[in-house]
Amino acid sequence: MEANLAQRMQISTTWIDSYKFPRKPTSSLRFSGRFKEQKRLQVFVSAQFRPVRDENRHRQASFEVSCSCNNSQVSTLESESLQDLFGEEALILKNKSQEIEPYLNGRCIYLVGMMGSGKTTVGKILSRSIRYSFCDCDKLVEQDVGVPSVAEIFEIYGEDFFRDKETEALEKLSIEHRFVVSTGGGAVIRDENWIYMRKGISVWLDVPLEELAQRIAAVGTKSRPLLDNESGDAYNTAFRRLSTLFEKRHKAYENAKARVSLENIAAKLGYKDVSSITPAMIAIEALEQIGNVL
């Protein structure tokens, strides 16, 4: 049967966003500059599927992609994983969610980690997977104070005021059930906050400082009150300040019941660095680690 599958050719024509090609960590695509300027390319796909798995148990497919624009041939895309094509991440999320959901007993999940670690993005994926509601603790504070951003709260009232409101928000959440909560990066520094978070399951999203600095430098620091007053090169400034904050906080992050290390995920998947790890991959690892502590 596998031999028959290996012979089978699947052919289709579709539209693909050209900007997505460089994001694929295991593929290569070569085409001229004039095609790079096109936002969308019409792609003719001819794929020969081989039902095998690599050492990380990822399904693999060898295929070729020919891009055409005004009847011009472009190039070839080879050896792409089927993970993105057929939603394997979504399937894994569903299966892992079903495995652990009965043992959660409605307990809230608190995501902790440095600014820029993806707590909100990953939290929303997790909440959908396990059929929880999602709550951003910073947003609760903003609504309570009546100020549209944490940066403005810091500017008007100061950091201590914000931390007090953050603790009040966590206290209110501690009596709730079936919430995934994205906490502020500094929520871990108060022992009182841990009293509330220990009523649920705390998960530390551990992202290398280099990656955090790159993320923050790319989007700016206007929403990051602890970074916004710094001057100089965006990356170096962010990295220097993040290093100082992490030195003060890393022992507190270690109080979390579960740890999700992006470096560990990259090692398991055979990636050279963490930049290619998707939020869904992080959510899958979070479910795995939560399952280990239940």
PDB file of N, CA and C in Angstrom, residues 200-246:
ATOM      1  N   GLY A 200      -4.418  27.454  40.966  1.00  0.00           N
ATOM      2  CA  GLY A 200      -4.523  26.881  39.634  1.00  0.00           C
ATOM      3  C   GLY A 200      -3.211  26.229  39.245  1.00  0.00           C
ATOM      4  N   ILE A 201      -2.918  26.228  37.958  1.00  0.00           N
ATOM      5  CA  ILE A 201      -1.679  25.638  37.435  1.00  0.00           C
ATOM      6  C   ILE A 201      -0.889  26.742  36.737  1.00  0.00           C
ATOM      7  N   SER A 202       0.292  27.016  37.246  1.00  0.00           N
ATOM      8  CA  SER A 202       1.133  28.061  36.666  1.00  0.00           C
ATOM      9  C   SER A 202       2.110  27.457  35.671  1.00  0.00           C
ATOM     10  N   VAL A 203       2.276  28.128  34.542  1.00  0.00           N
ATOM     11  CA  VAL A 203       3.131  27.640  33.460  1.00  0.00           C
ATOM     12  C   VAL A 203       4.077  28.761  33.039  1.00  0.00           C
ATOM     13  N   TRP A 204       5.357  28.491  33.125  1.00  0.00           N
ATOM     14  CA  TRP A 204       6.370  29.480  32.738  1.00  0.00           C
ATOM     15  C   TRP A 204       6.749  29.290  31.276  1.00  0.00           C
ATOM     16  N   LEU A 205       6.524  30.322  30.453  1.00  0.00           N
ATOM     17  CA  LEU A 205       6.983  30.324  29.068  1.00  0.00           C
ATOM     18  C   LEU A 205       8.402  30.885  29.061  1.00  0.00           C
ATOM     19  N   ASP A 206       9.362  30.002  28.937  1.00  0.00           N
ATOM     20  CA  ASP A 206      10.780  30.357  29.043  1.00  0.00           C
ATOM     21  C   ASP A 206      11.360  30.558  27.647  1.00  0.00           C
ATOM     22  N   VAL A 207      11.555  31.829  27.288  1.00  0.00           N
ATOM     23  CA  VAL A 207      12.041  32.200  25.957  1.00  0.00           C
ATOM     24  C   VAL A 207      13.429  32.824  26.097  1.00  0.00           C
ATOM     25  N   PRO A 208      14.394  32.431  25.265  1.00  0.00           N
ATOM     26  CA  PRO A 208      15.734  33.029  25.355  1.00  0.00           C
ATOM     27  C   PRO A 208      15.685  34.549  25.238  1.00  0.00           C
ATOM     28  N   LEU A 209      16.542  35.216  25.984  1.00  0.00           N
ATOM     29  CA  LEU A 209      16.542  36.674  25.987  1.00  0.00           C
ATOM     30  C   LEU A 209      16.826  37.249  24.605  1.00  0.00           C
ATOM     31  N   GLU A 210      17.662  36.568  23.822  1.00  0.00           N
ATOM     32  CA  GLU A 210      17.970  37.054  22.478  1.00  0.00           C
ATOM     33  C   GLU A 210      16.704  37.114  21.625  1.00  0.00           C
ATOM     34  N   GLU A 211      15.876  36.088  21.733  1.00  0.00           N
ATOM     35  CA  GLU A 211      14.622  36.058  20.980  1.00  0.00           C
ATOM     36  C   GLU A 211      13.664  37.133  21.482  1.00  0.00           C
ATOM     37  N   LEU A 212      13.574  37.309  22.793  1.00  0.00           N
ATOM     38  CA  LEU A 212      12.712  38.353  23.352  1.00  0.00           C
ATOM     39  C   LEU A 212      13.136  39.727  22.851  1.00  0.00           C
ATOM     40  N   ALA A 213      14.432  39.979  22.862  1.00  0.00           N
ATOM     41  CA  ALA A 213      14.940  41.282  22.420  1.00  0.00           C
ATOM     42  C   ALA A 213      14.629  41.521  20.952  1.00  0.00           C
ATOM     43  N   GLN A 214      14.750  40.479  20.136  1.00  0.00           N
ATOM     44  CA  GLN A 214      14.428  40.620  18.714  1.00  0.00           C
ATOM     45  C   GLN A 214      12.952  40.938  18.516  1.00  0.00           C
ATOM     46  N   ARG A 215      12.091  40.240  19.254  1.00  0.00           N
ATOM     47  CA  ARG A 215      10.651  40.486  19.136  1.00  0.00           C
ATOM     48  C   ARG A 215      10.303  41.918  19.528  1.00  0.00           C
ATOM     49  N   ILE A 216      10.837  42.347  20.650  1.00  0.00           N
ATOM     50  CA  ILE A 216      10.496  43.672  21.165  1.00  0.00           C
ATOM     51  C   ILE A 216      11.080  44.770  20.292  1.00  0.00           C
ATOM     52  N   ALA A 217      12.314  44.571  19.817  1.00  0.00           N
ATOM     53  CA  ALA A 217      12.927  45.565  18.932  1.00  0.00           C
ATOM     54  C   ALA A 217      12.138  45.707  17.635  1.00  0.00           C
ATOM     55  N   ALA A 218      11.532  44.606  17.192  1.00  0.00           N
ATOM     56  CA  ALA A 218      10.784  44.624  15.928  1.00  0.00           C
ATOM     57  C   ALA A 218       9.491  45.416  16.032  1.00  0.00           C
ATOM     58  N   VAL A 219       8.843  45.397  17.190  1.00  0.00           N
ATOM     59  CA  VAL A 219       7.538  46.062  17.331  1.00  0.00           C
ATOM     60  C   VAL A 219       7.608  47.371  18.106  1.00  0.00           C
ATOM     61  N   GLY A 220       8.743  47.662  18.734  1.00  0.00           N
ATOM     62  CA  GLY A 220       8.863  48.894  19.495  1.00  0.00           C
ATOM     63  C   GLY A 220       8.541  48.699  20.967  1.00  0.00           C
ATOM     64  N   THR A 221       8.817  49.735  21.749  1.00  0.00           N
ATOM     65  CA  THR A 221       8.692  49.627  23.210  1.00  0.00           C
ATOM     66  C   THR A 221       7.616  50.529  23.801  1.00  0.00           C
ATOM     67  N   LYS A 222       6.793  51.128  22.969  1.00  0.00           N
ATOM     68  CA  LYS A 222       5.788  52.069  23.476  1.00  0.00           C
ATOM     69  C   LYS A 222       4.848  51.432  24.489  1.00  0.00           C
ATOM     70  N   SER A 223       4.551  50.157  24.305  1.00  0.00           N
ATOM     71  CA  SER A 223       3.640  49.466  25.226  1.00  0.00           C
ATOM     72  C   SER A 223       4.393  48.789  26.369  1.00  0.00           C
ATOM     73  N   ARG A 224       5.706  49.003  26.444  1.00  0.00           N
ATOM     74  CA  ARG A 224       6.542  48.375  27.469  1.00  0.00           C
ATOM     75  C   ARG A 224       7.112  49.455  28.378  1.00  0.00           C
ATOM     76  N   PRO A 225       6.404  49.831  29.436  1.00  0.00           N
ATOM     77  CA  PRO A 225       6.839  50.961  30.259  1.00  0.00           C
ATOM     78  C   PRO A 225       8.200  50.775  30.918  1.00  0.00           C
ATOM     79  N   LEU A 226       8.610  49.552  31.156  1.00  0.00           N
ATOM     80  CA  LEU A 226       9.909  49.320  31.788  1.00  0.00           C
ATOM     81  C   LEU A 226      11.061  49.386  30.791  1.00  0.00           C
ATOM     82  N   LEU A 227      10.737  49.537  29.498  1.00  0.00           N
ATOM     83  CA  LEU A 227      11.770  49.623  28.464  1.00  0.00           C
ATOM     84  C   LEU A 227      11.742  50.934  27.708  1.00  0.00           C
ATOM     85  N   ASP A 228      10.640  51.654  27.758  1.00  0.00           N
ATOM     86  CA  ASP A 228      10.401  52.756  26.824  1.00  0.00           C
ATOM     87  C   ASP A 228      11.318  53.948  27.027  1.00  0.00           C
ATOM     88  N   ASN A 229      11.891  54.108  28.202  1.00  0.00           N
ATOM     89  CA  ASN A 229      12.746  55.271  28.448  1.00  0.00           C
ATOM     90  C   ASN A 229      14.193  55.034  28.060  1.00  0.00           C
ATOM     91  N   GLU A 230      14.493  53.842  27.599  1.00  0.00           N
ATOM     92  CA  GLU A 230      15.860  53.528  27.212  1.00  0.00           C
ATOM     93  C   GLU A 230      16.171  54.130  25.837  1.00  0.00           C
ATOM     94  N   SER A 231      17.432  54.459  25.620  1.00  0.00           N
ATOM     95  CA  SER A 231      17.861  55.013  24.337  1.00  0.00           C
ATOM     96  C   SER A 231      18.949  54.129  23.742  1.00  0.00           C
ATOM     97  N   GLY A 232      19.194  54.311  22.439  1.00  0.00           N
ATOM     98  CA  GLY A 232      20.223  53.531  21.769  1.00  0.00           C
ATOM     99  C   GLY A 232      19.636  52.530  20.812  1.00  0.00           C
ATOM    100  N   ASP A 233      20.498  51.655  20.285  1.00  0.00           N
ATOM    101  CA  ASP A 233      20.071  50.619  19.359  1.00  0.00           C
ATOM    102  C   ASP A 233      18.961  49.783  19.980  1.00  0.00           C
ATOM    103  N   ALA A 234      17.892  49.561  19.212  1.00  0.00           N
ATOM    104  CA  ALA A 234      16.691  48.931  19.770  1.00  0.00           C
ATOM    105  C   ALA A 234      16.975  47.546  20.329  1.00  0.00           C
ATOM    106  N   TYR A 235      17.691  46.716  19.561  1.00  0.00           N
ATOM    107  CA  TYR A 235      17.943  45.343  20.028  1.00  0.00           C
ATOM    108  C   TYR A 235      18.845  45.328  21.251  1.00  0.00           C
ATOM    109  N   ASN A 236      19.981  46.024  21.172  1.00  0.00           N
ATOM    110  CA  ASN A 236      20.932  46.008  22.281  1.00  0.00           C
ATOM    111  C   ASN A 236      20.338  46.607  23.543  1.00  0.00           C
ATOM    112  N   THR A 237      19.542  47.656  23.368  1.00  0.00           N
ATOM    113  CA  THR A 237      18.897  48.283  24.514  1.00  0.00           C
ATOM    114  C   THR A 237      17.904  47.333  25.158  1.00  0.00           C
ATOM    115  N   ALA A 238      17.077  46.695  24.327  1.00  0.00           N
ATOM    116  CA  ALA A 238      16.092  45.740  24.854  1.00  0.00           C
ATOM    117  C   ALA A 238      16.790  44.568  25.537  1.00  0.00           C
ATOM    118  N   PHE A 239      17.841  44.047  24.908  1.00  0.00           N
ATOM    119  CA  PHE A 239      18.539  42.904  25.490  1.00  0.00           C
ATOM    120  C   PHE A 239      19.161  43.262  26.836  1.00  0.00           C
ATOM    121  N   ARG A 240      19.762  44.432  26.923  1.00  0.00           N
ATOM    122  CA  ARG A 240      20.402  44.855  28.178  1.00  0.00           C
ATOM    123  C   ARG A 240      19.370  44.985  29.301  1.00  0.00           C
ATOM    124  N   ARG A 241      18.254  45.622  29.001  1.00  0.00           N
ATOM    125  CA  ARG A 241      17.227  45.835  30.022  1.00  0.00           C
ATOM    126  C   ARG A 241      16.552  44.511  30.391  1.00  0.00           C
ATOM    127  N   LEU A 242      16.279  43.678  29.404  1.00  0.00           N
ATOM    128  CA  LEU A 242      15.671  42.380  29.675  1.00  0.00           C
ATOM    129  C   LEU A 242      16.573  41.516  30.545  1.00  0.00           C
ATOM    130  N   SER A 243      17.872  41.588  30.296  1.00  0.00           N
ATOM    131  CA  SER A 243      18.829  40.815  31.092  1.00  0.00           C
ATOM    132  C   SER A 243      18.773  41.230  32.558  1.00  0.00           C
ATOM    133  N   THR A 244      18.664  42.534  32.793  1.00  0.00           N
ATOM    134  CA  THR A 244      18.573  43.039  34.163  1.00  0.00           C
ATOM    135  C   THR A 244      17.296  42.564  34.840  1.00  0.00           C
ATOM    136  N   LEU A 245      16.171  42.650  34.123  1.00  0.00           N
ATOM    137  CA  LEU A 245      14.893  42.207  34.675  1.00  0.00           C
ATOM    138  C   LEU A 245      14.890  40.705  34.936  1.00  0.00           C
ATOM    139  N   PHE A 246      15.453  39.948  34.007  1.00  0.00           N
ATOM    140  CA  PHE A 246      15.452  38.491  34.162  1.00  0.00           C
ATOM    141  C   PHE A 246      16.301  38.072  35.362  1.00  0.00           C
TER     142      PHE A 246
END
